[in-house]
Amino acid sequence: MGELPAKVSIREVGPRDGLQNEDPVPTGAKIRLLDALSGTGVGRIEAVSFVHPKAIPQMADADEVWSGATQVDGVRYSALVPNSRGAQRALAAGFTEVEVVVSASDTHNRRNVNRSTAESLDDIAGLIALLHDAGATAEVIVATSFGCPYEGDVDPARVAGIVDRVVADGADRVAFGDTTGMGTPRRVRELVTAVRDRQPDVPMLLHFHNTRGTALANLLAALELGVTEFDASVGGLGGCPYAPGASGNVATEEVVHMLHDMGVDTGIDLDRLIEVAAYAEEIVGRQLPSGVLRAGPRTRLG
Amino acid sequence: MGELPAKVSIREVGPRDGLQNEDPVPTGAKIRLLDALSGTGVGRIEAVSFVHPKAIPQMADADEVWSGATQVDGVRYSALVPNSRGAQRALAAGFTEVEVVVSASDTHNRRNVNRSTAESLDDIAGLIALLHDAGATAEVIVATSFGCPYEGDVDPARVAGIVDRVVADGADRVAFGDTTGMGTPRRVRELVTAVRDRQPDVPMLLHFHNTRGTALANLLAALELGVTEFDASVGGLGGCPYAPGASGNVATEEVVHMLHDMGVDTGIDLDRLIEVAAYAEEIVGRQLPSGVLRAGPRTRLG
């Protein structure tokens, strides 16, 4: 095991990526969740997405949620947008950090947005310009970066090529999503290395799913390569992509629990975070796939 | 991430450690589970324990299970015993690999067997001699090696001291159990290093629980240190990881799935193993905590 970074930056994605993949919950609960997360010490929160309410009813109240939540000093909030209409809504709501998504796999991208990866990249070039003109930063999230549920393996060189393109178009940051939990530590190493070889300077964030149990192993492999930015979802909010028990997003409290025990600082109060995970479980009304929520941290003795 | 071993040896513990921590299942189902596992290509199986039937009714039929199962050439079978009566039963049943257990933590050991760790170590010295006299090998499993649910942290030096003692008493192998899932990669590194520094030659096996999501990360950390022997339980048999006192064994198919994708050979046919995991779920009558059983391997495309 190599040297680990002293500190990592967690972006909490439960309010957006998590709740977008659960049955709709009341606006008030979303606001309380956001406010509770803002009080955990987490440095970044993906708050909402500005998407068409018919396509994603879970986010139909994004404006109300955002205007109802308390923005805490020192927390960076971001929003995800699918197109220029969404970007304009995000800017109007006051967001200065905005994310856009493209799938590394052509088939996955077509199933999601009915266009090829190349076509989406053309759109994203325009979105980056729009966001920059308004003084916001643009992060490009590359979905299916560690494998595609339709095509199988995704060549790290293909993902690195996408990074080349979006960096040339002005992207401020990139993120790599393990959309259906197909990543393993080897693939993390291959992808991070492939991207770093070509774009050593672009900030990079990794987004792991625990569908096949590998999320924390993948995170460890990334840490050993010096990656210091990770998404995670409180309680593992984000639905069961296959069946009950098959989890999606890695739970923030599992990430923080492991990191803190390894001496890696996150700035997050774990006990407070676990309380928020219990609240997240309450608002979605089902047991969330979080071992640390169930068993408590290793420091809780019997 | 360092170089990984080309091959690791998995010991399947579902029939013993798994079923011992589930509600009792019929003898015939245990035999079918053992036989199915013997056909997966796994190299080692912990088959039964010879314990008092009043203490552990789940293993009351150990002799019938073992005599009913087919022993496959090339598979090493082992049994766990708590004392000399159990050791004699194991030897009479024909076992040549026998395991005994002691807890690194005094409190945990007292709660389990009402004696101190030191007293149990004295007993174990006698058991090792008994087994050796009969031509069998003796493995000492050190429970709570990565933390105790009553005492908290367990000093790696204490575990290393236990290893010194049992090696002096003739133990052929040692295993370290993360009994309640308190291990993290840092603790794996510290323990493996502490033991290797003092006993570089004793074969070492690691037994991880996924109670707090860290099992595969711990396994990765151990692989990077060159550890090549691991326990795992098909389907994650062994009790809900969230129930008080239950075990939360890491699922064999999650271990094998990750290892194979990293180019580490186990000799196991993953598809066949997943079929056995589905059978394990059927015989215990509840959903087992295995993402790979739920979602299928990453190579199964939609």
Coordinates of C-alpha atoms in Angstrom, one line a residue:
Chain A
M1 CA 0.0 0.0 0.0
G2 CA 1.5 3.3 -1.1
E3 CA 1.4 6.6 0.8
L4 CA -2.1 8.0 1.1
P5 CA -3.1 11.6 0.8
A6 CA -3.5 13.5 4.1
K7 CA -6.8 14.9 3.1
V8 CA -9.5 14.2 0.5
S9 CA -12.5 16.2 -0.7
I10 CA -15.8 14.4 -0.6
R11 CA -18.7 15.7 -2.7
E12 CA -22.0 14.6 -1.2
V13 CA -24.4 13.6 -4.1
G14 CA -27.3 12.3 -2.1
P15 CA -29.6 15.3 -2.6
R16 CA -29.3 15.1 -6.4
D17 CA -27.9 11.8 -7.7
G18 CA -29.3 9.9 -4.7
L19 CA -32.8 11.3 -4.7
Q20 CA -33.1 11.4 -8.5
N21 CA -32.9 7.6 -8.4
E22 CA -35.4 7.1 -5.6
D23 CA -39.2 7.5 -5.5
P24 CA -40.1 11.2 -5.3
V25 CA -39.9 12.7 -1.8
P26 CA -41.5 15.9 -0.5
T27 CA -39.8 19.2 -1.1
G28 CA -39.5 19.9 2.6
A29 CA -37.6 16.7 3.2
K30 CA -35.2 17.5 0.4
I31 CA -34.5 20.9 2.0
R32 CA -34.0 19.4 5.4
L33 CA -31.7 16.8 3.9
L34 CA -29.6 19.5 2.2
D35 CA -29.5 21.6 5.4
A36 CA -28.5 18.6 7.5
L37 CA -25.7 17.7 5.1
S38 CA -24.5 21.3 5.1
G39 CA -23.9 20.9 8.8
T40 CA -21.7 17.8 8.6
G41 CA -18.5 19.5 7.6
V42 CA -18.7 18.2 4.1
G43 CA -17.0 20.6 1.7
R44 CA -19.1 20.0 -1.5
I45 CA -22.7 19.1 -2.2
E46 CA -24.4 18.3 -5.5
A47 CA -27.7 20.0 -4.6
V48 CA -30.1 19.6 -7.5
S49 CA -30.4 19.0 -11.2
F50 CA -32.3 21.2 -13.6
V51 CA -33.9 18.7 -15.9
H52 CA -37.3 18.4 -17.6
P53 CA -39.9 17.6 -14.9
K54 CA -41.6 15.1 -17.2
A55 CA -38.3 13.2 -17.7
I56 CA -37.3 13.3 -14.1
P57 CA -40.2 14.2 -11.7
Q58 CA -37.9 13.7 -8.7
M59 CA -36.2 17.0 -9.6
A60 CA -39.3 19.0 -10.6
D61 CA -39.0 21.2 -7.5
A62 CA -35.3 22.0 -7.9
D63 CA -35.8 25.7 -7.8
E64 CA -37.9 25.5 -4.6
V65 CA -35.5 23.1 -3.0
W66 CA -32.6 25.3 -3.7
S67 CA -34.2 28.6 -2.7
G68 CA -35.5 26.9 0.5
A69 CA -32.1 25.5 1.6
T70 CA -29.6 27.4 3.6
Q71 CA -26.3 28.0 1.9
V72 CA -23.5 27.6 4.4
D73 CA -20.3 29.5 4.1
G74 CA -17.4 27.2 3.1
V75 CA -19.6 24.6 1.3
R76 CA -19.4 24.5 -2.4
Y77 CA -22.8 23.6 -4.0
S78 CA -23.2 22.4 -7.5
A79 CA -26.0 21.5 -9.9
L80 CA -26.3 19.1 -12.8
V81 CA -27.8 20.2 -16.1
P82 CA -28.5 18.2 -19.3
N83 CA -28.7 21.1 -21.8
S84 CA -28.6 24.9 -22.2
R85 CA -32.1 25.3 -20.9
G86 CA -31.0 23.6 -17.7
A87 CA -27.8 25.6 -17.6
Q88 CA -29.7 28.8 -17.8
R89 CA -32.0 27.7 -14.9
A90 CA -28.9 26.8 -12.9
L91 CA -27.3 30.2 -13.5
A92 CA -30.5 32.0 -12.8
A93 CA -30.7 30.1 -9.5
G94 CA -27.2 31.4 -8.6
F95 CA -25.1 28.3 -9.1
T96 CA -21.4 28.9 -10.0
E97 CA -20.5 25.2 -10.3
V98 CA -22.3 23.3 -12.9
E99 CA -21.9 19.7 -14.1
V100 CA -22.8 18.1 -17.5
V101 CA -22.7 14.4 -18.3
V102 CA -21.7 12.3 -21.3
S103 CA -21.3 8.6 -21.5
A104 CA -18.0 7.1 -22.6
S105 CA -20.0 4.3 -24.3
D106 CA -21.8 5.2 -27.4
T107 CA -24.6 2.8 -26.7
H108 CA -25.2 4.0 -23.2
N109 CA -25.2 7.6 -24.4
R110 CA -27.7 6.9 -27.1
R111 CA -30.0 5.1 -24.7
N112 CA -29.8 8.0 -22.3
V113 CA -30.1 11.0 -24.7
N114 CA -30.6 9.5 -28.1
R115 CA -27.4 10.9 -29.6
S116 CA -23.8 9.6 -30.0
T117 CA -21.0 10.4 -27.6
A118 CA -19.5 12.6 -30.3
E119 CA -22.8 14.5 -30.7
S120 CA -23.1 15.0 -27.0
L121 CA -19.5 16.3 -26.8
D122 CA -20.4 18.9 -29.4
D123 CA -23.3 20.0 -27.3
I124 CA -21.1 20.1 -24.2
A125 CA -18.6 22.5 -25.9
G126 CA -21.5 24.9 -26.3
L127 CA -22.6 24.4 -22.7
I128 CA -19.1 25.1 -21.3
A129 CA -18.9 28.3 -23.3
L130 CA -22.4 29.4 -22.0
L131 CA -21.4 28.6 -18.4
H132 CA -18.0 30.4 -18.7
D133 CA -19.7 33.5 -20.2
A134 CA -21.8 33.7 -17.1
G135 CA -18.8 33.3 -14.8
A136 CA -19.6 29.7 -13.7
T137 CA -17.3 26.7 -13.9
A138 CA -18.1 23.5 -15.9
E139 CA -17.4 20.0 -14.8
V140 CA -17.8 17.1 -17.3
I141 CA -18.9 13.8 -15.8
V142 CA -18.0 10.9 -18.0
A143 CA -20.4 8.1 -17.2
T144 CA -19.7 4.4 -17.8
S145 CA -16.0 5.2 -17.5
F146 CA -15.2 1.8 -16.0
G147 CA -17.5 -0.3 -18.1
C148 CA -20.8 -0.2 -20.0
P149 CA -23.8 -2.4 -19.1
Y150 CA -24.5 -2.8 -22.9
E151 CA -21.0 -2.8 -24.5
G152 CA -18.9 -4.3 -21.7
D153 CA -15.3 -3.0 -21.2
V154 CA -14.6 0.6 -22.0
D155 CA -11.1 1.3 -23.3
P156 CA -9.4 3.8 -21.0
A157 CA -7.9 5.4 -24.1
R158 CA -11.4 6.2 -25.2
V159 CA -12.1 7.9 -21.9
A160 CA -8.8 9.8 -22.1
G161 CA -9.7 10.9 -25.6
I162 CA -13.0 12.4 -24.2
V163 CA -11.0 14.2 -21.6
D164 CA -8.7 15.6 -24.2
R165 CA -11.7 16.9 -26.1
V166 CA -13.5 18.5 -23.1
V167 CA -10.3 20.0 -21.7
A168 CA -9.7 21.6 -25.2
D169 CA -13.2 22.9 -25.0
G170 CA -12.5 24.5 -21.6
A171 CA -13.8 22.1 -19.0
D172 CA -12.6 23.1 -15.6
R173 CA -12.8 19.6 -14.1
V174 CA -13.6 16.0 -15.1
A175 CA -15.3 13.2 -13.2
F176 CA -15.4 9.5 -14.0
G177 CA -18.6 7.6 -13.1
D178 CA -18.7 3.9 -12.5
T179 CA -22.3 4.0 -13.5
T180 CA -23.3 0.4 -12.9
G181 CA -20.5 -0.8 -10.6
M182 CA -18.2 -2.4 -13.2
G183 CA -15.0 -0.9 -11.8
T184 CA -12.3 -2.9 -10.1
P185 CA -9.0 -1.6 -8.7
R186 CA -7.1 -2.6 -11.9
R187 CA -9.5 -0.6 -14.0
V188 CA -9.2 2.4 -11.7
R189 CA -5.4 2.3 -12.0
E190 CA -5.6 2.0 -15.8
L191 CA -8.0 4.8 -16.3
V192 CA -6.4 7.3 -13.9
T193 CA -3.0 6.6 -15.4
A194 CA -4.3 6.9 -19.0
V195 CA -5.9 10.3 -18.2
R196 CA -3.0 11.6 -16.2
D197 CA -0.5 10.7 -18.9
R198 CA -2.3 13.0 -21.3
Q199 CA -3.9 15.6 -19.1
P200 CA -1.9 15.9 -15.9
D201 CA -3.4 19.2 -14.8
V202 CA -7.1 18.7 -15.0
P203 CA -8.8 18.2 -11.6
M204 CA -10.2 14.7 -11.5
L205 CA -13.0 13.3 -9.3
L206 CA -14.1 9.6 -9.1
H207 CA -17.6 8.4 -8.6
F208 CA -18.0 4.8 -7.5
H209 CA -21.0 2.5 -7.2
N210 CA -20.9 -0.5 -4.8
T211 CA -23.1 -2.7 -7.0
R212 CA -20.5 -5.6 -6.9
G213 CA -18.9 -4.7 -3.6
T214 CA -15.8 -3.0 -5.0
A215 CA -16.4 0.6 -4.2
L216 CA -14.0 1.0 -1.3
A217 CA -11.4 -1.2 -2.9
N218 CA -11.6 1.1 -6.0
L219 CA -11.4 4.1 -3.7
L220 CA -8.3 2.7 -2.0
A221 CA -6.6 2.1 -5.4
A222 CA -7.4 5.7 -6.4
L223 CA -6.1 7.1 -3.1
E224 CA -2.8 5.2 -3.7
L225 CA -2.5 7.0 -7.0
G226 CA -3.0 10.4 -5.3
V227 CA -6.6 11.0 -6.3
T228 CA -8.2 13.3 -3.7
E229 CA -11.7 14.0 -4.9
F230 CA -14.6 11.5 -4.6
D231 CA -18.4 11.5 -4.9
A232 CA -20.4 9.6 -2.3
S233 CA -24.1 9.5 -1.4
V234 CA -25.3 9.7 2.2
G235 CA -26.8 6.3 3.3
G236 CA -26.0 5.0 -0.2
L237 CA -29.1 6.9 -1.5
G238 CA -29.6 6.2 -5.1
G239 CA -31.8 3.2 -5.5
C240 CA -31.3 -0.4 -6.3
P241 CA -30.4 -0.7 -9.9
Y242 CA -30.9 -4.4 -10.1
A243 CA -32.8 -5.7 -7.1
P244 CA -33.2 -5.0 -3.5
G245 CA -29.9 -5.3 -1.8
A246 CA -27.9 -4.5 -4.9
S247 CA -26.7 -1.1 -4.0
G248 CA -25.8 1.8 -6.3
N249 CA -23.9 4.8 -4.9
V250 CA -21.3 4.1 -2.3
A251 CA -22.5 5.4 1.1
T252 CA -20.7 8.5 2.2
E253 CA -20.4 7.3 5.8
E254 CA -18.7 4.1 4.6
V255 CA -16.2 6.2 2.7
V256 CA -15.6 8.6 5.6
H257 CA -15.4 5.8 8.2
M258 CA -12.7 4.0 6.2
L259 CA -10.8 7.2 5.4
H260 CA -10.7 8.5 8.9
D261 CA -9.5 5.1 10.3
M262 CA -6.6 5.3 7.8
G263 CA -5.7 8.8 8.9
V264 CA -7.1 10.6 5.9
D265 CA -9.0 13.8 6.8
T266 CA -12.3 14.6 5.2
G267 CA -13.4 17.5 7.4
I268 CA -16.7 15.6 8.0
D269 CA -18.1 14.8 11.5
L270 CA -18.9 11.1 11.1
D271 CA -21.4 10.9 13.9
R272 CA -23.4 13.7 12.5
L273 CA -23.2 12.2 9.0
I274 CA -24.6 8.9 10.3
E275 CA -27.5 10.8 11.8
V276 CA -28.2 12.3 8.4
A277 CA -28.0 8.8 6.8
A278 CA -30.7 7.7 9.3
Y279 CA -32.8 10.7 8.2
A280 CA -32.2 9.8 4.6
E281 CA -33.5 6.3 5.3
E282 CA -36.5 7.8 7.0
I283 CA -37.4 10.0 4.0
V284 CA -37.1 7.3 1.4
G285 CA -38.9 4.8 3.6
R286 CA -36.7 1.8 2.9
Q287 CA -33.5 0.3 4.4
L288 CA -30.5 1.9 2.8
P289 CA -27.4 -0.3 1.9
S290 CA -25.0 1.2 4.4
G291 CA -23.1 -1.0 6.7
V292 CA -21.8 1.9 8.8
L293 CA -25.4 3.1 9.3
R294 CA -26.5 -0.4 10.4
A295 CA -23.5 -1.4 12.5
G296 CA -22.2 2.0 13.6
P297 CA -18.6 3.0 13.3
R298 CA -15.9 0.6 14.6
T299 CA -15.4 2.9 17.5
R300 CA -18.9 2.2 18.8
L301 CA -18.3 -0.6 21.3
G302 CA -20.7 -3.1 22.8
Chain B
M1 CA -1.1 0.0 -6.4
G2 CA 1.7 -2.5 -6.1
E3 CA 2.2 -5.7 -8.0
L4 CA -0.4 -8.3 -7.2
P5 CA 0.1 -12.1 -6.8
A6 CA -0.7 -14.1 -9.9
K7 CA -2.7 -16.6 -8.0
V8 CA -4.4 -16.8 -4.6
S9 CA -5.9 -19.6 -2.6
I10 CA -9.5 -19.2 -1.4
R11 CA -10.8 -21.2 1.4
E12 CA -14.6 -21.5 1.2
V13 CA -16.1 -21.3 4.7
G14 CA -19.8 -21.2 3.9
P15 CA -20.6 -24.8 4.9
R16 CA -19.0 -24.2 8.4
D17 CA -18.6 -20.6 9.4
G18 CA -21.5 -19.6 7.2
L19 CA -24.1 -22.2 8.2
Q20 CA -23.0 -22.1 11.8
N21 CA -24.3 -18.5 11.9
E22 CA -27.6 -19.1 10.2
D23 CA -30.7 -20.8 11.3
P24 CA -30.3 -24.6 11.2
V25 CA -30.8 -26.2 7.7
P26 CA -31.4 -29.8 6.8
T27 CA -28.5 -32.3 6.6
G28 CA -29.2 -33.0 3.0
A29 CA -29.0 -29.4 2.0
K30 CA -25.6 -29.1 3.7
I31 CA -24.3 -32.1 1.8
R32 CA -25.6 -30.7 -1.5
L33 CA -24.0 -27.4 -0.7
L34 CA -20.6 -29.0 0.1
D35 CA -20.8 -31.1 -3.1
A36 CA -21.7 -28.2 -5.2
L37 CA -18.8 -26.2 -3.8
S38 CA -16.4 -29.1 -4.4
G39 CA -17.3 -28.7 -8.1
T40 CA -16.5 -25.0 -8.4
G41 CA -12.8 -25.4 -8.7
V42 CA -12.2 -24.0 -5.2
G43 CA -9.1 -25.5 -3.6
R44 CA -10.0 -25.5 0.0
I45 CA -13.3 -25.9 2.0
E46 CA -14.0 -25.5 5.7
A47 CA -16.5 -28.3 5.8
V48 CA -17.8 -28.6 9.4
S49 CA -17.0 -28.0 13.0
F50 CA -17.1 -30.6 15.8
V51 CA -18.7 -28.7 18.6
H52 CA -21.1 -29.5 21.3
P53 CA -24.6 -29.9 19.8
K54 CA -26.2 -28.0 22.6
A55 CA -23.9 -25.1 22.2
I56 CA -24.2 -25.0 18.4
P57 CA -27.1 -27.0 17.1
Q58 CA -26.3 -25.9 13.5
M59 CA -23.4 -28.4 13.5
A60 CA -25.0 -31.2 15.4
D61 CA -25.0 -33.4 12.3
A62 CA -21.3 -32.7 11.4
D63 CA -20.5 -36.4 11.1
E64 CA -23.5 -37.2 8.9
V65 CA -22.8 -34.2 6.7
W66 CA -19.1 -35.1 6.3
S67 CA -19.7 -38.8 5.6
G68 CA -22.5 -37.9 3.2
A69 CA -20.4 -35.5 1.1
T70 CA -18.2 -36.5 -1.8
Q71 CA -14.6 -35.7 -1.2
V72 CA -13.1 -34.5 -4.5
D73 CA -9.5 -35.0 -5.4
G74 CA -7.5 -31.9 -5.3
V75 CA -9.7 -30.1 -2.7
R76 CA -8.4 -29.7 0.8
Y77 CA -11.1 -30.0 3.4
S78 CA -10.8 -28.8 7.0
A79 CA -12.7 -28.9 10.2
L80 CA -12.9 -26.5 13.2
V81 CA -12.7 -27.8 16.7
P82 CA -13.0 -26.1 20.1
N83 CA -11.3 -28.7 22.3
S84 CA -9.7 -32.1 22.5
R85 CA -13.1 -33.9 22.3
G86 CA -13.8 -32.1 19.0
A87 CA -10.2 -32.8 17.8
Q88 CA -10.7 -36.5 18.4
R89 CA -14.0 -36.4 16.5
A90 CA -12.4 -34.6 13.6
L91 CA -9.5 -37.1 13.5
A92 CA -11.9 -40.0 13.7
A93 CA -13.8 -38.5 10.7
G94 CA -10.6 -38.5 8.7
F95 CA -9.7 -34.8 8.7
T96 CA -6.0 -34.1 8.3
E97 CA -6.4 -30.3 8.5
V98 CA -7.9 -28.9 11.7
E99 CA -8.5 -25.4 12.9
V100 CA -8.7 -24.0 16.4
V101 CA -9.7 -20.5 17.5
V102 CA -8.5 -18.0 20.1
S103 CA -9.5 -14.3 20.4
A104 CA -6.8 -11.7 20.4
S105 CA -8.9 -9.7 22.8
D106 CA -9.2 -11.1 26.3
T107 CA -12.8 -9.8 26.8
H108 CA -14.0 -11.4 23.5
N109 CA -12.2 -14.7 24.4
R110 CA -13.8 -14.7 27.9
R111 CA -17.3 -14.1 26.5
N112 CA -16.8 -16.9 24.0
V113 CA -15.2 -19.6 26.1
N114 CA -15.1 -18.2 29.6
R115 CA -11.3 -18.2 29.8
S116 CA -8.5 -15.7 29.2
T117 CA -6.6 -15.6 25.9
A118 CA -3.6 -16.9 27.8
E119 CA -5.6 -19.9 29.2
S120 CA -6.9 -20.7 25.7
L121 CA -3.3 -20.6 24.3
D122 CA -2.3 -23.2 26.9
D123 CA -5.2 -25.4 25.7
I124 CA -4.2 -24.8 22.1
A125 CA -0.6 -26.0 22.8
G126 CA -2.1 -29.4 23.9
L127 CA -4.5 -29.5 20.9
I128 CA -1.6 -28.9 18.4
A129 CA 0.3 -31.8 20.0
L130 CA -2.7 -34.0 19.9
L131 CA -3.3 -33.2 16.2
H132 CA 0.3 -33.6 15.2
D133 CA 0.5 -37.0 17.0
A134 CA -2.3 -38.1 14.8
G135 CA -0.6 -36.8 11.6
A136 CA -2.9 -33.8 11.1
T137 CA -1.9 -30.2 10.7
A138 CA -3.1 -27.5 13.1
E139 CA -4.2 -23.9 12.1
V140 CA -4.7 -21.3 14.7
I141 CA -7.3 -18.7 13.9
V142 CA -6.9 -15.5 15.8
A143 CA -10.3 -13.8 16.1
T144 CA -10.8 -10.1 16.7
S145 CA -7.4 -9.5 15.1
F146 CA -8.4 -6.1 13.6
G147 CA -10.5 -4.9 16.5
C148 CA -12.7 -6.1 19.3
P149 CA -16.4 -5.1 19.7
Y150 CA -15.9 -4.8 23.5
E151 CA -12.3 -3.5 23.8
G152 CA -11.9 -1.5 20.6
D153 CA -8.6 -1.4 18.9
V154 CA -6.4 -4.5 19.2
D155 CA -2.6 -3.8 19.2
P156 CA -0.9 -5.7 16.2
A157 CA 1.9 -6.4 18.6
R158 CA -0.5 -8.4 20.8
V159 CA -1.6 -10.4 17.8
A160 CA 2.0 -10.9 16.7
G161 CA 2.8 -12.1 20.2
I162 CA 0.0 -14.7 20.0
V163 CA 1.6 -15.9 16.7
D164 CA 5.0 -16.2 18.3
R165 CA 3.4 -18.4 21.0
V166 CA 1.5 -20.7 18.7
V167 CA 4.3 -21.0 16.2
A168 CA 6.6 -22.0 19.1
D169 CA 3.9 -24.6 20.1
G170 CA 4.0 -26.0 16.5
A171 CA 1.1 -24.4 14.7
D172 CA 1.4 -25.1 11.0
R173 CA -0.6 -22.0 9.9
V174 CA -2.2 -18.9 11.3
A175 CA -5.3 -17.1 10.3
F176 CA -6.5 -13.6 11.3
G177 CA -10.2 -13.0 11.6
D178 CA -11.9 -9.6 11.3
T179 CA -14.7 -11.0 13.5
T180 CA -17.0 -8.0 13.5
G181 CA -15.7 -6.1 10.5
M182 CA -13.5 -3.5 12.3
G183 CA -10.6 -3.8 9.8
T184 CA -9.5 -1.2 7.4
P185 CA -6.6 -1.3 4.9
R186 CA -4.3 0.5 7.3
R187 CA -4.9 -2.1 10.0
V188 CA -4.3 -4.9 7.5
R189 CA -1.0 -3.4 6.6
E190 CA 0.0 -2.9 10.2
L191 CA -1.0 -6.4 11.3
V192 CA 0.6 -8.2 8.3
T193 CA 3.8 -6.3 8.7
A194 CA 3.9 -6.8 12.5
V195 CA 3.5 -10.6 12.1
R196 CA 5.9 -10.9 9.1
D197 CA 8.6 -9.0 10.9
R198 CA 8.6 -11.7 13.7
Q199 CA 7.4 -14.8 11.9
P200 CA 8.2 -14.5 8.2
D201 CA 7.8 -18.2 7.5
V202 CA 4.4 -19.1 8.9
P203 CA 1.7 -19.4 6.3
M204 CA -0.9 -16.7 6.9
L205 CA -4.6 -16.5 5.9
L206 CA -6.9 -13.5 6.2
H207 CA -10.6 -13.7 7.0
F208 CA -12.6 -10.5 6.3
H209 CA -16.1 -9.5 7.2
N210 CA -17.9 -6.9 5.2
T211 CA -19.9 -5.4 8.1
R212 CA -18.7 -1.9 7.3
G213 CA -18.1 -2.3 3.6
T214 CA -14.3 -2.6 3.8
A215 CA -13.8 -6.3 3.0
L216 CA -12.6 -6.0 -0.6
A217 CA -10.5 -2.9 0.2
N218 CA -8.9 -4.9 3.0
L219 CA -8.3 -7.8 0.7
L220 CA -6.7 -5.4 -1.9
A221 CA -4.3 -4.1 0.8
A222 CA -3.3 -7.6 1.8
L223 CA -2.8 -8.6 -1.8
E224 CA -0.5 -5.7 -2.3
L225 CA 1.6 -7.1 0.7
G226 CA 1.8 -10.4 -1.1
V227 CA -0.8 -12.3 1.1
T228 CA -2.2 -15.1 -1.0
E229 CA -4.7 -17.0 1.3
F230 CA -8.2 -15.7 2.1
D231 CA -11.4 -17.1 3.6
A232 CA -14.7 -16.3 2.0
S233 CA -18.3 -17.5 2.3
V234 CA -20.4 -18.4 -0.7
G235 CA -23.3 -15.8 -1.0
G236 CA -21.9 -14.1 2.2
L237 CA -23.5 -16.9 4.2
G238 CA -23.0 -16.3 7.9
G239 CA -25.7 -14.1 9.2
C240 CA -26.9 -10.6 8.4
P241 CA -23.9 -8.3 8.9
Y242 CA -26.2 -5.9 10.7
A243 CA -27.6 -8.2 13.3
P244 CA -26.1 -8.2 16.8
G245 CA -23.3 -10.7 17.1
A246 CA -23.6 -12.0 13.6
S247 CA -20.7 -12.3 11.3
G248 CA -21.1 -10.7 7.8
N249 CA -18.6 -12.9 5.9
V250 CA -17.4 -11.4 2.6
A251 CA -19.1 -13.3 -0.3
T252 CA -16.8 -15.6 -2.2
E253 CA -18.2 -14.6 -5.5
E254 CA -17.5 -10.9 -4.8
V255 CA -13.9 -11.8 -3.9
V256 CA -13.5 -14.0 -7.0
H257 CA -15.2 -11.5 -9.3
M258 CA -12.8 -8.7 -8.3
L259 CA -9.7 -11.0 -8.3
H260 CA -10.4 -12.4 -11.7
D261 CA -10.9 -8.9 -13.2
M262 CA -7.6 -7.9 -11.8
G263 CA -5.9 -10.9 -13.4
V264 CA -5.5 -12.8 -10.2
D265 CA -6.2 -16.5 -10.7
T266 CA -8.3 -18.5 -8.1
G267 CA -9.0 -21.7 -10.0
I268 CA -12.7 -21.1 -9.4
D269 CA -15.4 -21.1 -12.1
L270 CA -17.3 -17.9 -11.2
D271 CA -20.5 -18.8 -13.1
R272 CA -20.7 -22.1 -11.3
L273 CA -19.9 -20.4 -7.9
I274 CA -22.8 -17.9 -8.5
E275 CA -25.1 -20.8 -9.1
V276 CA -24.0 -22.2 -5.7
A277 CA -24.6 -18.8 -4.1
A278 CA -28.2 -18.9 -5.5
Y279 CA -28.6 -22.3 -3.9
A280 CA -27.2 -21.1 -0.6
E281 CA -29.8 -18.3 -0.6
E282 CA -32.5 -20.9 -1.3
I283 CA -31.5 -23.1 1.6
V284 CA -31.3 -20.3 4.2
G285 CA -34.5 -18.8 2.9
R286 CA -33.4 -15.2 3.0
Q287 CA -31.7 -12.7 0.7
L288 CA -27.9 -13.0 1.1
P289 CA -25.7 -9.9 1.1
S290 CA -23.9 -10.5 -2.3
G291 CA -23.8 -7.8 -5.0
V292 CA -22.4 -10.2 -7.5
L293 CA -25.2 -12.7 -6.9
R294 CA -27.8 -9.9 -7.3
A295 CA -26.3 -8.0 -10.3
G296 CA -24.2 -10.8 -11.9
P297 CA -20.6 -10.4 -12.9
R298 CA -19.6 -7.3 -14.8
T299 CA -19.3 -9.4 -17.9
R300 CA -23.1 -10.1 -17.9
L301 CA -24.4 -7.5 -20.4
G302 CA -27.9 -6.1 -20.8

